Amino acid sequence: MKQINLTTKITVYSYEECTDIEKKLIDAAKQTTSNAYAPYSKFKVGAALLLSDGKIITGNNQENAAYPSGLCAERTAVFYANSQFPDQKIEALAVAAYYNGDFTSELVSPCGSCRQVLLEVESRYQSPVKILMYTNQNEVYVADSMSSLMPLSFDEKAFK
Ligand code: THU
């Protein structure tokens, strides 16, 4: 028998400790929550991506009466970025959520399906995507990559 201990590093910064571009990304994620279409959950999520040329792409959750047909903020942003700018790496993603009149005090971490999509972005572009998760407690939780949040993940290497 052997045991494997997997560790994940998350660094928690205050907003002020973030770099200028990280602040811009967080601000964009917060701002775009206002364009979310979330009449069912009322949970408005914003995602902002930093592309390698410095462009910021935003997306928000888009719900539907047939619930599974909706899409999370992160995938809305990633699929738009990859469809419009396939030659640009995605360097970072900021996520924020607005609920019950305020930004959430708990971090919003990308769901499993969004993680899987972001994992493939990392392998497609051979480059980590830094994940920044905002809370209204003046804290930004930062993971260096999506793969660091997904130990033992399934990816295209399985087909080899
Ligand atoms: N949602 C996101 O957009 N991103 C996440 O990381 C978590 C959940 C959306 C899906 C749904 O529209 C609403 O938030 C409530 O789950």
Coordinates of N, CA and C and ligand atoms in Angstrom, one line a residue:
M1 N 0.8 -1.2 0.0 CA 0.0 0.0 0.0 C 0.9 1.2 0.0
K2 N 0.5 2.2 -0.7 CA 1.2 3.5 -0.6 C 0.2 4.6 -0.6
Q3 N 0.6 5.7 0.0 CA -0.3 6.8 0.1 C 0.3 8.0 -0.6
I4 N -0.5 8.7 -1.3 CA 0.0 9.9 -2.0 C -0.8 11.2 -1.4
N5 N 0.0 12.1 -0.9 CA -0.7 13.3 -0.4 C -0.5 14.4 -1.4
L6 N -1.7 15.0 -1.8 CA -1.6 16.0 -2.8 C -1.9 17.3 -2.2
T7 N -1.0 18.3 -2.5 CA -1.2 19.6 -1.9 C -1.5 20.7 -3.0
T8 N -2.3 21.6 -2.6 CA -2.6 22.7 -3.5 C -2.2 24.0 -2.8
K9 N -1.5 24.9 -3.5 CA -1.1 26.2 -2.9 C -2.1 27.2 -3.4
I10 N -2.7 27.9 -2.4 CA -3.5 29.0 -2.6 C -2.9 30.2 -1.9
T11 N -2.7 31.3 -2.5 CA -2.2 32.5 -1.8 C -3.3 33.5 -1.7
V12 N -3.5 34.1 -0.5 CA -4.6 35.0 -0.3 C -4.0 36.4 -0.2
Y13 N -4.3 37.3 -1.2 CA -3.8 38.6 -1.2 C -5.0 39.6 -0.8
S14 N -4.6 40.7 -0.3 CA -5.6 41.8 -0.3 C -5.7 42.4 -1.7
Y15 N -6.8 43.1 -1.9 CA -6.9 43.7 -3.3 C -5.7 44.6 -3.5
E16 N -5.3 45.4 -2.5 CA -4.3 46.4 -2.7 C -2.9 45.7 -3.0
E17 N -2.8 44.4 -2.5 CA -1.5 43.7 -2.8 C -1.4 43.2 -4.2
C18 N -2.5 43.2 -4.9 CA -2.6 42.7 -6.3 C -1.8 43.7 -7.2
T19 N -1.3 43.1 -8.3 CA -0.7 44.0 -9.3 C -1.8 44.9 -10.0
D20 N -1.3 45.9 -10.7 CA -2.3 46.8 -11.4 C -3.1 46.0 -12.4
I21 N -2.5 45.1 -13.2 CA -3.3 44.3 -14.2 C -4.3 43.4 -13.5
E22 N -3.8 42.8 -12.3 CA -4.7 41.9 -11.6 C -5.9 42.7 -11.1
K23 N -5.7 43.9 -10.6 CA -6.8 44.8 -10.1 C -7.7 45.1 -11.2
K24 N -7.2 45.3 -12.4 CA -8.0 45.6 -13.6 C -8.9 44.4 -13.9
L25 N -8.3 43.3 -13.8 CA -9.0 42.0 -14.1 C -10.2 41.8 -13.1
I26 N -9.8 42.0 -11.8 CA -10.9 41.8 -10.8 C -12.0 42.8 -10.9
D27 N -11.6 44.1 -11.2 CA -12.6 45.1 -11.4 C -13.5 44.7 -12.6
A28 N -12.9 44.2 -13.7 CA -13.7 43.8 -14.8 C -14.7 42.7 -14.5
A29 N -14.2 41.7 -13.7 CA -15.0 40.6 -13.3 C -16.2 41.1 -12.5
K30 N -15.9 42.0 -11.6 CA -17.0 42.5 -10.7 C -18.0 43.3 -11.6
Q31 N -17.5 44.1 -12.5 CA -18.3 45.0 -13.3 C -19.3 44.1 -14.2
T32 N -18.7 43.1 -14.8 CA -19.5 42.3 -15.7 C -20.6 41.4 -15.1
T33 N -20.6 41.3 -13.7 CA -21.7 40.6 -13.1 C -23.0 41.3 -13.4
S34 N -23.0 42.6 -13.7 CA -24.2 43.3 -13.9 C -24.9 42.9 -15.3
N35 N -24.1 42.2 -16.1 CA -24.7 41.8 -17.4 C -25.1 40.3 -17.4
A36 N -25.0 39.7 -16.2 CA -25.4 38.3 -16.1 C -26.9 38.2 -16.3
Y37 N -27.3 37.1 -16.9 CA -28.7 36.8 -17.0 C -29.0 35.6 -16.1
A38 N -29.4 35.9 -14.8 CA -29.6 34.9 -13.8 C -30.9 35.0 -13.1
P39 N -32.1 35.0 -13.9 CA -33.4 35.2 -13.3 C -33.7 34.0 -12.3
Y40 N -33.1 32.9 -12.5 CA -33.5 31.7 -11.7 C -32.7 31.6 -10.4
S41 N -31.4 31.7 -10.5 CA -30.6 31.6 -9.2 C -30.4 33.0 -8.6
K42 N -30.5 34.0 -9.4 CA -30.2 35.4 -8.9 C -28.7 35.6 -8.5
F43 N -27.9 34.6 -8.8 CA -26.5 34.6 -8.5 C -25.7 35.0 -9.7
K44 N -25.3 36.2 -9.7 CA -24.7 36.8 -10.9 C -23.1 36.7 -10.8
V45 N -22.6 35.9 -11.7 CA -21.2 35.7 -11.7 C -20.5 36.4 -12.9
G46 N -19.3 36.9 -12.6 CA -18.6 37.6 -13.6 C -17.2 37.0 -13.7
A47 N -16.7 36.8 -15.0 CA -15.4 36.3 -15.2 C -14.7 37.2 -16.1
A48 N -13.4 37.5 -15.9 CA -12.6 38.3 -16.7 C -11.3 37.6 -17.0
L49 N -10.9 37.5 -18.3 CA -9.7 36.8 -18.8 C -8.7 37.8 -19.3
L50 N -7.5 37.6 -18.9 CA -6.4 38.4 -19.5 C -5.7 37.6 -20.6
L51 N -5.7 38.1 -21.8 CA -5.1 37.5 -23.0 C -3.6 37.9 -23.1
S52 N -2.9 37.1 -23.8 CA -1.4 37.4 -23.8 C -1.1 38.8 -24.5
D53 N -2.0 39.3 -25.3 CA -1.7 40.7 -25.8 C -2.2 41.8 -24.9
G54 N -2.7 41.4 -23.7 CA -3.1 42.4 -22.8 C -4.6 42.7 -22.8
K55 N -5.3 42.1 -23.8 CA -6.8 42.3 -23.9 C -7.5 41.7 -22.7
I56 N -8.5 42.3 -22.3 CA -9.4 41.7 -21.2 C -10.7 41.3 -21.8
I57 N -11.1 40.1 -21.7 CA -12.3 39.5 -22.2 C -13.2 39.2 -21.0
T58 N -14.5 39.6 -21.0 CA -15.3 39.3 -19.9 C -16.5 38.4 -20.3
G59 N -17.1 37.7 -19.4 CA -18.2 36.9 -19.6 C -19.0 36.8 -18.3
N60 N -20.3 36.4 -18.4 CA -21.1 36.3 -17.2 C -22.0 35.1 -17.4
N61 N -22.7 34.7 -16.3 CA -23.5 33.5 -16.5 C -24.8 33.8 -17.2
Q62 N -25.2 32.9 -18.0 CA -26.4 33.0 -18.9 C -27.3 31.8 -18.6
E63 N -28.4 32.1 -17.9 CA -29.2 31.0 -17.5 C -30.4 30.8 -18.5
N64 N -31.1 29.7 -18.3 CA -32.2 29.3 -19.2 C -33.3 28.6 -18.4
A65 N -34.5 28.7 -18.8 CA -35.6 28.0 -18.1 C -35.4 26.5 -18.1
A66 N -34.8 26.0 -19.2 CA -34.3 24.6 -19.2 C -32.9 24.7 -18.5
Y67 N -32.8 24.5 -17.2 CA -31.6 24.8 -16.5 C -30.3 24.4 -17.1
P68 N -30.2 23.1 -17.5 CA -28.8 22.7 -18.0 C -28.4 23.4 -19.2
S69 N -29.3 24.1 -19.9 CA -28.9 24.8 -21.1 C -28.1 26.1 -20.9
G70 N -28.1 26.6 -19.6 CA -27.4 27.8 -19.3 C -25.9 27.6 -19.3
L71 N -25.1 28.6 -19.1 CA -23.7 28.5 -19.1 C -23.1 29.4 -18.0
C72 N -22.1 28.9 -17.4 CA -21.3 29.6 -16.4 C -20.6 30.8 -17.0
A73 N -20.3 31.8 -16.1 CA -19.5 32.9 -16.6 C -18.2 32.6 -17.2
E74 N -17.5 31.7 -16.5 CA -16.1 31.3 -16.9 C -16.1 30.7 -18.3
R75 N -17.0 29.8 -18.6 CA -17.0 29.2 -19.9 C -17.5 30.2 -21.0
T76 N -18.5 31.0 -20.6 CA -18.9 32.0 -21.5 C -17.7 32.9 -22.0
A77 N -16.9 33.3 -21.0 CA -15.7 34.1 -21.4 C -14.7 33.3 -22.1
V78 N -14.4 32.1 -21.7 CA -13.3 31.3 -22.3 C -13.7 30.9 -23.8
F79 N -15.0 30.5 -24.0 CA -15.4 30.1 -25.3 C -15.4 31.3 -26.3
Y80 N -15.8 32.5 -25.7 CA -15.8 33.7 -26.6 C -14.3 34.0 -26.9
A81 N -13.4 34.0 -25.9 CA -12.0 34.3 -26.2 C -11.4 33.4 -27.2
N82 N -11.6 32.1 -27.0 CA -11.0 31.1 -27.9 C -11.6 31.2 -29.3
S83 N -12.9 31.5 -29.4 CA -13.5 31.6 -30.7 C -13.1 32.8 -31.5
Q84 N -12.9 33.9 -30.7 CA -12.5 35.2 -31.4 C -11.0 35.4 -31.6
F85 N -10.2 34.9 -30.6 CA -8.8 35.1 -30.6 C -8.0 33.8 -30.3
P86 N -8.2 32.9 -31.2 CA -7.6 31.6 -31.0 C -6.1 31.6 -30.9
D87 N -5.4 32.7 -31.3 CA -4.0 32.7 -31.2 C -3.5 33.3 -29.9
Q88 N -4.4 33.8 -29.1 CA -4.0 34.4 -27.9 C -4.1 33.4 -26.7
K89 N -3.0 33.3 -25.9 CA -3.0 32.5 -24.7 C -4.0 33.2 -23.7
I90 N -4.5 32.5 -22.8 CA -5.3 33.0 -21.7 C -4.3 33.0 -20.5
E91 N -3.9 34.1 -20.0 CA -2.9 34.1 -18.9 C -3.5 34.1 -17.5
A92 N -4.7 34.7 -17.4 CA -5.3 34.7 -16.0 C -6.8 34.9 -16.1
L93 N -7.5 34.4 -15.1 CA -8.9 34.5 -15.0 C -9.3 35.1 -13.6
A94 N -10.1 36.1 -13.6 CA -10.7 36.6 -12.3 C -12.1 36.2 -12.2
V95 N -12.6 35.8 -11.1 CA -14.0 35.5 -10.9 C -14.6 36.2 -9.7
A96 N -15.8 36.8 -9.8 CA -16.5 37.5 -8.7 C -18.0 37.1 -8.9
A97 N -18.7 37.2 -7.8 CA -20.1 36.9 -7.8 C -20.9 37.9 -7.0
Y98 N -22.1 38.3 -7.5 CA -22.9 39.3 -6.8 C -24.2 38.6 -6.5
Y99 N -24.6 38.7 -5.2 CA -25.8 37.9 -4.7 C -26.4 38.7 -3.6
N100 N -27.7 38.8 -3.6 CA -28.4 39.5 -2.4 C -27.8 40.8 -2.1
G101 N -27.6 41.6 -3.1 CA -27.2 43.0 -2.9 C -25.8 43.3 -2.6
D102 N -24.9 42.3 -2.8 CA -23.5 42.5 -2.5 C -22.6 41.5 -3.2
F103 N -21.3 41.8 -3.3 CA -20.4 40.7 -3.8 C -20.3 39.7 -2.6
T104 N -20.1 38.5 -3.0 CA -20.1 37.4 -2.0 C -18.9 37.5 -1.1
S105 N -19.1 37.1 0.2 CA -18.0 37.1 1.1 C -17.2 35.8 1.1
E106 N -17.8 34.8 0.4 CA -17.1 33.5 0.1 C -16.5 33.6 -1.3
L107 N -15.4 33.0 -1.4 CA -14.8 33.0 -2.8 C -15.7 32.2 -3.7
V108 N -15.8 32.6 -5.0 CA -16.5 31.8 -6.0 C -15.4 31.0 -6.8
S109 N -15.4 29.7 -6.7 CA -14.4 28.9 -7.3 C -15.1 28.3 -8.6
P110 N -14.4 28.3 -9.7 CA -15.0 27.7 -10.9 C -15.5 26.3 -10.6
C111 N -16.7 26.0 -11.2 CA -17.3 24.7 -11.0 C -16.5 23.6 -11.8
G112 N -16.8 22.4 -11.6 CA -16.1 21.2 -12.2 C -16.0 21.3 -13.7
S113 N -17.1 21.7 -14.3 CA -17.1 21.7 -15.8 C -16.2 22.8 -16.3
C114 N -16.2 24.0 -15.6 CA -15.4 25.1 -16.0 C -13.9 24.7 -15.8
R115 N -13.7 24.0 -14.7 CA -12.3 23.6 -14.4 C -11.8 22.7 -15.5
Q116 N -12.6 21.8 -16.0 CA -12.2 20.9 -17.0 C -11.8 21.7 -18.3
V117 N -12.7 22.7 -18.6 CA -12.4 23.5 -19.8 C -11.1 24.3 -19.6
L118 N -10.9 24.9 -18.5 CA -9.7 25.7 -18.3 C -8.5 24.8 -18.3
L119 N -8.6 23.6 -17.8 CA -7.5 22.6 -17.8 C -7.1 22.4 -19.3
E120 N -8.0 22.3 -20.2 CA -7.7 22.0 -21.6 C -7.1 23.3 -22.2
V121 N -7.5 24.5 -21.7 CA -6.9 25.7 -22.2 C -5.4 25.7 -21.9
E122 N -5.1 25.2 -20.7 CA -3.7 25.2 -20.3 C -2.9 24.2 -21.1
S123 N -3.5 23.1 -21.5 CA -2.7 22.1 -22.3 C -2.7 22.6 -23.7
R124 N -3.8 23.2 -24.2 CA -3.8 23.7 -25.6 C -2.7 24.7 -25.8
Y125 N -2.6 25.7 -24.9 CA -1.6 26.8 -25.1 C -0.3 26.5 -24.4
Q126 N -0.2 25.4 -23.7 CA 1.0 25.0 -23.0 C 1.4 26.2 -22.1
S127 N 0.4 26.6 -21.3 CA 0.7 27.8 -20.4 C -0.3 27.8 -19.3
P128 N 0.1 28.1 -18.1 CA -0.8 28.1 -17.0 C -1.8 29.3 -17.0
V129 N -3.0 29.1 -16.5 CA -3.9 30.1 -16.3 C -4.0 30.4 -14.8
K130 N -3.6 31.6 -14.4 CA -3.7 32.0 -13.0 C -5.1 32.3 -12.7
I131 N -5.6 31.8 -11.5 CA -7.0 31.9 -11.2 C -7.1 32.8 -10.0
L132 N -7.9 33.9 -10.1 CA -8.0 34.9 -9.0 C -9.5 34.9 -8.6
M133 N -9.7 34.6 -7.3 CA -11.1 34.5 -6.9 C -11.4 35.6 -5.8
Y134 N -12.3 36.4 -6.1 CA -12.5 37.6 -5.3 C -13.5 37.4 -4.2
T135 N -13.3 38.0 -3.0 CA -14.4 38.0 -2.0 C -14.5 39.5 -1.6
N136 N -15.7 39.8 -1.0 CA -15.9 41.2 -0.5 C -15.2 41.4 0.8
Q137 N -14.4 40.5 1.3 CA -13.7 40.6 2.5 C -12.3 41.2 2.3
N138 N -12.1 41.9 1.1 CA -10.8 42.4 0.7 C -9.8 41.3 0.6
E139 N -10.2 40.2 0.1 CA -9.3 39.0 -0.1 C -9.5 38.5 -1.5
V140 N -8.3 38.2 -2.1 CA -8.3 37.6 -3.4 C -7.5 36.3 -3.3
Y141 N -8.2 35.2 -3.5 CA -7.6 33.9 -3.4 C -7.0 33.5 -4.8
V142 N -5.7 33.2 -4.8 CA -5.0 33.0 -6.1 C -4.4 31.6 -6.1
A143 N -4.7 30.9 -7.2 CA -4.1 29.7 -7.6 C -3.2 29.9 -8.8
D144 N -2.0 29.3 -8.8 CA -1.1 29.5 -9.9 C -1.6 29.0 -11.2
S145 N -2.4 28.0 -11.2 CA -2.9 27.4 -12.4 C -4.2 26.6 -12.1
M146 N -4.9 26.2 -13.2 CA -6.1 25.4 -13.0 C -5.6 23.9 -12.7
S147 N -4.5 23.5 -13.3 CA -4.1 22.1 -13.0 C -3.7 22.0 -11.6
S148 N -3.3 23.0 -10.9 CA -2.9 22.9 -9.5 C -4.2 22.7 -8.7
L149 N -5.4 23.1 -9.2 CA -6.6 22.9 -8.5 C -7.3 21.6 -8.8
M150 N -6.6 20.9 -9.8 CA -7.2 19.6 -10.3 C -6.2 18.5 -10.3
P151 N -5.8 18.0 -9.2 CA -4.9 16.8 -9.2 C -5.6 15.6 -9.8
L152 N -4.9 14.8 -10.4 CA -5.4 13.5 -11.0 C -6.5 13.8 -12.0
S153 N -6.4 14.9 -12.8 CA -7.4 15.2 -13.7 C -7.4 14.4 -15.0
F154 N -8.5 14.4 -15.7 CA -8.6 13.7 -17.0 C -8.2 14.7 -18.1
D155 N -7.3 14.3 -18.9 CA -7.0 15.1 -20.1 C -6.7 14.3 -21.3
E156 N -6.2 15.0 -22.4 CA -6.0 14.3 -23.6 C -4.9 13.2 -23.5
K157 N -4.1 13.3 -22.5 CA -3.0 12.3 -22.4 C -3.5 10.9 -22.2
A158 N -4.8 10.8 -21.8 CA -5.4 9.5 -21.6 C -5.6 8.8 -23.0
F159 N -5.6 9.5 -24.1 CA -5.8 8.9 -25.4 C -4.4 8.4 -26.0
K160 N -3.3 8.7 -25.3 CA -2.1 8.3 -25.9 C -1.7 6.8 -25.6
Ligands
THU1 N1 -22.0 29.8 -11.8 C1 -21.0 30.4 -12.6 O1 -21.3 31.2 -13.6 N2 -19.8 30.2 -12.3 C2 -19.3 29.5 -11.2 O2 -18.1 29.4 -10.9 C3 -20.3 28.9 -10.3 C4 -21.7 29.0 -10.7 C5 -23.4 30.1 -12.2 C6 -24.2 29.0 -12.7 C7 -25.6 29.4 -12.4 O3 -26.1 30.3 -13.3 C8 -25.4 30.2 -11.1 O4 -24.1 30.6 -11.0 C9 -25.8 29.5 -9.8 O5 -25.2 28.3 -9.7

